Amino acid sequence: DSVRHFVRTYALPVLCLLTVVSFAPIVTAQTPHRSTPEVTYTQLPLAFEENTDSNHAGRLYSATGHGYTVELGKDGARIVVPGSAQHQPAQEISLHWLGSDPKVQITPEIRRGGISNYLPSSDPKSWRFNVPAWEQVKYHDVYPHINLSFYGNKQMLEYDFRLNSGADAKKIRMSLGGA
């Protein structure tokens, strides 16, 4: 019964979240034999980086997929799909886990090869070098005996709640905003 309740209660928010991400525009190659920077970029797997930007306080990790950005914080996730060239505003979806442990420990897992370097302005104080990328971000005991992992499946964002022995699936409660 608890599994049915969980599926019934959370199937719609999860489907809404995944639907928005799945409708992100997809760039395809003009010819299969020639690689262009856009095609190569759009085929990169989703990778999470630690967020040190003070403009995004509270968001500890972020990843950029093709057509969206996801930011992860202790209280939830935020997905932003940029506006179009026709001046449509950006669309934002927020996902919050209600009643979760506010002191949840969040760690990156499975380091990807390569690093990123950021030089956003001419001010060397804003420069960031050797930023590692991670395959997934794990929330340890977001609820008692329940872990939450965000990861990419190619360019698509996915997440799983993993219930350990003694976990109560009824504790998992989420709110979805902006959809």
GROMACS .gro file of C-alpha atoms in nm:
model
  179
    1ASP     CA    1   0.000   0.000   0.000
    2SER     CA    2   0.278   0.246   0.082
    3VAL     CA    3   0.433   0.188  -0.259
    4ARG     CA    4   0.100   0.251  -0.435
    5HIS     CA    5   0.048   0.566  -0.227
    6PHE     CA    6   0.397   0.686  -0.314
    7VAL     CA    7   0.352   0.622  -0.688
    8ARG     CA    8   0.007   0.784  -0.691
    9THR     CA    9   0.117   1.086  -0.490
   10TYR     CA   10   0.440   1.158  -0.674
   11ALA     CA   11   0.390   1.025  -1.026
   12LEU     CA   12   0.238   1.350  -1.157
   13PRO     CA   13   0.508   1.587  -1.021
   14VAL     CA   14   0.785   1.360  -1.148
   15LEU     CA   15   0.623   1.330  -1.491
   16CYS     CA   16   0.578   1.709  -1.508
   17LEU     CA   17   0.941   1.765  -1.417
   18LEU     CA   18   1.072   1.512  -1.667
   19THR     CA   19   0.837   1.637  -1.939
   20VAL     CA   20   0.972   1.992  -1.919
   21VAL     CA   21   1.330   1.870  -1.930
   22SER     CA   22   1.258   1.628  -2.216
   23PHE     CA   23   1.109   1.904  -2.434
   24ALA     CA   24   1.431   2.104  -2.427
   25PRO     CA   25   1.539   2.175  -2.784
   26ILE     CA   26   1.772   1.921  -2.942
   27VAL     CA   27   2.046   2.019  -3.187
   28THR     CA   28   2.129   1.759  -3.449
   29ALA     CA   29   2.424   1.731  -3.681
   30GLN     CA   30   2.395   1.843  -4.042
   31THR     CA   31   2.590   1.537  -4.156
   32PRO     CA   32   2.676   1.228  -3.957
   33HIS     CA   33   3.041   1.241  -4.070
   34ARG     CA   34   3.125   1.591  -3.956
   35SER     CA   35   3.141   1.696  -3.592
   36THR     CA   36   3.070   2.057  -3.500
   37PRO     CA   37   3.125   2.219  -3.159
   38GLU     CA   38   2.748   2.249  -3.101
   39VAL     CA   39   2.687   1.883  -3.169
   40THR     CA   40   2.980   1.778  -2.955
   41TYR     CA   41   2.860   1.999  -2.667
   42THR     CA   42   2.504   1.873  -2.683
   43GLN     CA   43   2.624   1.515  -2.665
   44LEU     CA   44   2.832   1.563  -2.351
   45PRO     CA   45   2.696   1.375  -2.050
   46LEU     CA   46   2.539   1.578  -1.772
   47ALA     CA   47   2.802   1.677  -1.514
   48PHE     CA   48   2.760   1.846  -1.177
   49GLU     CA   49   2.996   2.111  -1.045
   50GLU     CA   50   3.022   2.269  -0.703
   51ASN     CA   51   2.867   2.614  -0.702
   52THR     CA   52   3.089   2.885  -0.556
   53ASP     CA   53   2.904   3.176  -0.716
   54SER     CA   54   2.769   3.409  -0.447
   55ASN     CA   55   2.484   3.507  -0.684
   56HIS     CA   56   2.338   3.160  -0.631
   57ALA     CA   57   2.365   3.134  -0.254
   58GLY     CA   58   2.205   2.818  -0.119
   59ARG     CA   59   2.259   2.629  -0.443
   60LEU     CA   60   2.545   2.390  -0.375
   61TYR     CA   61   2.578   2.207  -0.708
   62SER     CA   62   2.469   2.282  -1.062
   63ALA     CA   63   2.467   2.114  -1.400
   64THR     CA   64   2.386   2.239  -1.747
   65GLY     CA   65   2.209   2.008  -1.987
   66HIS     CA   66   2.114   2.092  -2.341
   67GLY     CA   67   1.843   2.354  -2.302
   68TYR     CA   68   1.827   2.374  -1.922
   69THR     CA   69   2.024   2.427  -1.601
   70VAL     CA   70   1.962   2.250  -1.272
   71GLU     CA   71   2.073   2.386  -0.935
   72LEU     CA   72   2.070   2.168  -0.623
   73GLY     CA   73   2.043   2.300  -0.269
   74LYS     CA   74   1.968   2.152   0.071
   75ASP     CA   75   1.598   2.235   0.041
   76GLY     CA   76   1.537   2.132  -0.318
   77ALA     CA   77   1.616   2.161  -0.687
   78ARG     CA   78   1.558   2.439  -0.936
   79ILE     CA   79   1.541   2.380  -1.311
   80VAL     CA   80   1.563   2.675  -1.548
   81VAL     CA   81   1.485   2.658  -1.919
   82PRO     CA   82   1.606   2.980  -2.086
   83GLY     CA   83   1.369   3.197  -2.285
   84SER     CA   84   1.368   3.187  -2.661
   85ALA     CA   85   1.497   3.436  -2.913
   86GLN     CA   86   1.140   3.571  -2.946
   87HIS     CA   87   1.178   3.727  -2.599
   88GLN     CA   88   0.986   3.460  -2.413
   89PRO     CA   89   1.083   3.462  -2.048
   90ALA     CA   90   1.278   3.180  -1.891
   91GLN     CA   91   1.071   2.902  -1.737
   92GLU     CA   92   1.155   2.783  -1.389
   93ILE     CA   93   1.046   2.472  -1.204
   94SER     CA   94   1.124   2.417  -0.840
   95LEU     CA   95   1.109   2.088  -0.655
   96HIS     CA   96   1.122   2.094  -0.274
   97TRP     CA   97   1.125   1.800  -0.037
   98LEU     CA   98   0.894   1.879   0.252
   99GLY     CA   99   0.979   1.775   0.606
  100SER     CA  100   1.330   1.670   0.508
  101ASP     CA  101   1.633   1.702   0.733
  102PRO     CA  102   1.757   2.065   0.701
  103LYS     CA  103   2.108   1.945   0.792
  104VAL     CA  104   2.119   1.688   0.511
  105GLN     CA  105   2.470   1.613   0.388
  106ILE     CA  106   2.518   1.654   0.014
  107THR     CA  107   2.818   1.504  -0.161
  108PRO     CA  108   2.929   1.467  -0.520
  109GLU     CA  109   3.004   1.114  -0.636
  110ILE     CA  110   3.192   0.951  -0.924
  111ARG     CA  111   3.439   1.207  -1.054
  112ARG     CA  112   3.440   1.265  -1.429
  113GLY     CA  113   3.756   1.308  -1.628
  114GLY     CA  114   3.857   1.661  -1.715
  115ILE     CA  115   3.815   1.996  -1.547
  116SER     CA  116   3.656   2.332  -1.625
  117ASN     CA  117   3.802   2.680  -1.603
  118TYR     CA  118   3.591   2.995  -1.573
  119LEU     CA  119   3.702   3.349  -1.651
  120PRO     CA  120   3.372   3.542  -1.638
  121SER     CA  121   3.529   3.887  -1.633
  122SER     CA  122   3.861   4.066  -1.655
  123ASP     CA  123   3.886   4.059  -1.274
  124PRO     CA  124   4.122   3.774  -1.175
  125LYS     CA  125   3.938   3.744  -0.840
  126SER     CA  126   3.637   3.604  -1.027
  127TRP     CA  127   3.837   3.342  -1.213
  128ARG     CA  128   3.799   2.973  -1.122
  129PHE     CA  129   4.042   2.707  -1.234
  130ASN     CA  130   4.050   2.327  -1.217
  131VAL     CA  131   3.682   2.285  -1.130
  132PRO     CA  132   3.606   1.911  -1.112
  133ALA     CA  133   3.292   1.757  -1.258
  134TRP     CA  134   3.087   1.478  -1.101
  135GLU     CA  135   2.843   1.220  -1.239
  136GLN     CA  136   2.597   1.248  -0.954
  137VAL     CA  137   2.511   1.433  -0.635
  138LYS     CA  138   2.385   1.237  -0.335
  139TYR     CA  139   2.170   1.359  -0.046
  140HIS     CA  140   2.247   1.138   0.255
  141ASP     CA  141   1.942   1.069   0.474
  142VAL     CA  142   1.726   1.342   0.323
  143TYR     CA  143   1.462   1.157   0.525
  144PRO     CA  144   1.546   0.890   0.785
  145HIS     CA  145   1.706   0.595   0.603
  146ILE     CA  146   1.628   0.751   0.263
  147ASN     CA  147   1.893   0.882   0.026
  148LEU     CA  148   1.831   1.090  -0.285
  149SER     CA  149   2.061   1.091  -0.589
  150PHE     CA  150   2.055   1.324  -0.889
  151TYR     CA  151   2.240   1.211  -1.199
  152GLY     CA  152   2.238   1.241  -1.573
  153ASN     CA  153   2.137   0.989  -1.833
  154LYS     CA  154   2.323   1.145  -2.126
  155GLN     CA  155   2.179   1.501  -2.122
  156MET     CA  156   1.864   1.410  -1.929
  157LEU     CA  157   1.831   1.477  -1.556
  158GLU     CA  158   1.713   1.187  -1.341
  159TYR     CA  159   1.679   1.129  -0.971
  160ASP     CA  160   1.613   0.834  -0.743
  161PHE     CA  161   1.503   0.797  -0.385
  162ARG     CA  162   1.683   0.496  -0.236
  163LEU     CA  163   1.516   0.341   0.065
  164ASN     CA  164   1.737   0.160   0.312
  165SER     CA  165   1.628  -0.087   0.577
  166GLY     CA  166   1.387   0.080   0.819
  167ALA     CA  167   1.281   0.353   0.575
  168ASP     CA  168   0.923   0.476   0.556
  169ALA     CA  169   0.829   0.582   0.200
  170LYS     CA  170   0.537   0.785   0.342
  171LYS     CA  171   0.793   1.036   0.476
  172ILE     CA  172   0.879   1.145   0.122
  173ARG     CA  173   0.679   1.456   0.039
  174MET     CA  174   0.755   1.700  -0.240
  175SER     CA  175   0.615   2.023  -0.370
  176LEU     CA  176   0.643   2.127  -0.732
  177GLY     CA  177   0.635   2.493  -0.827
  178GLY     CA  178   0.631   2.676  -1.156
  179ALA     CA  179   0.485   2.395  -1.364
   0.00000   0.00000   0.00000
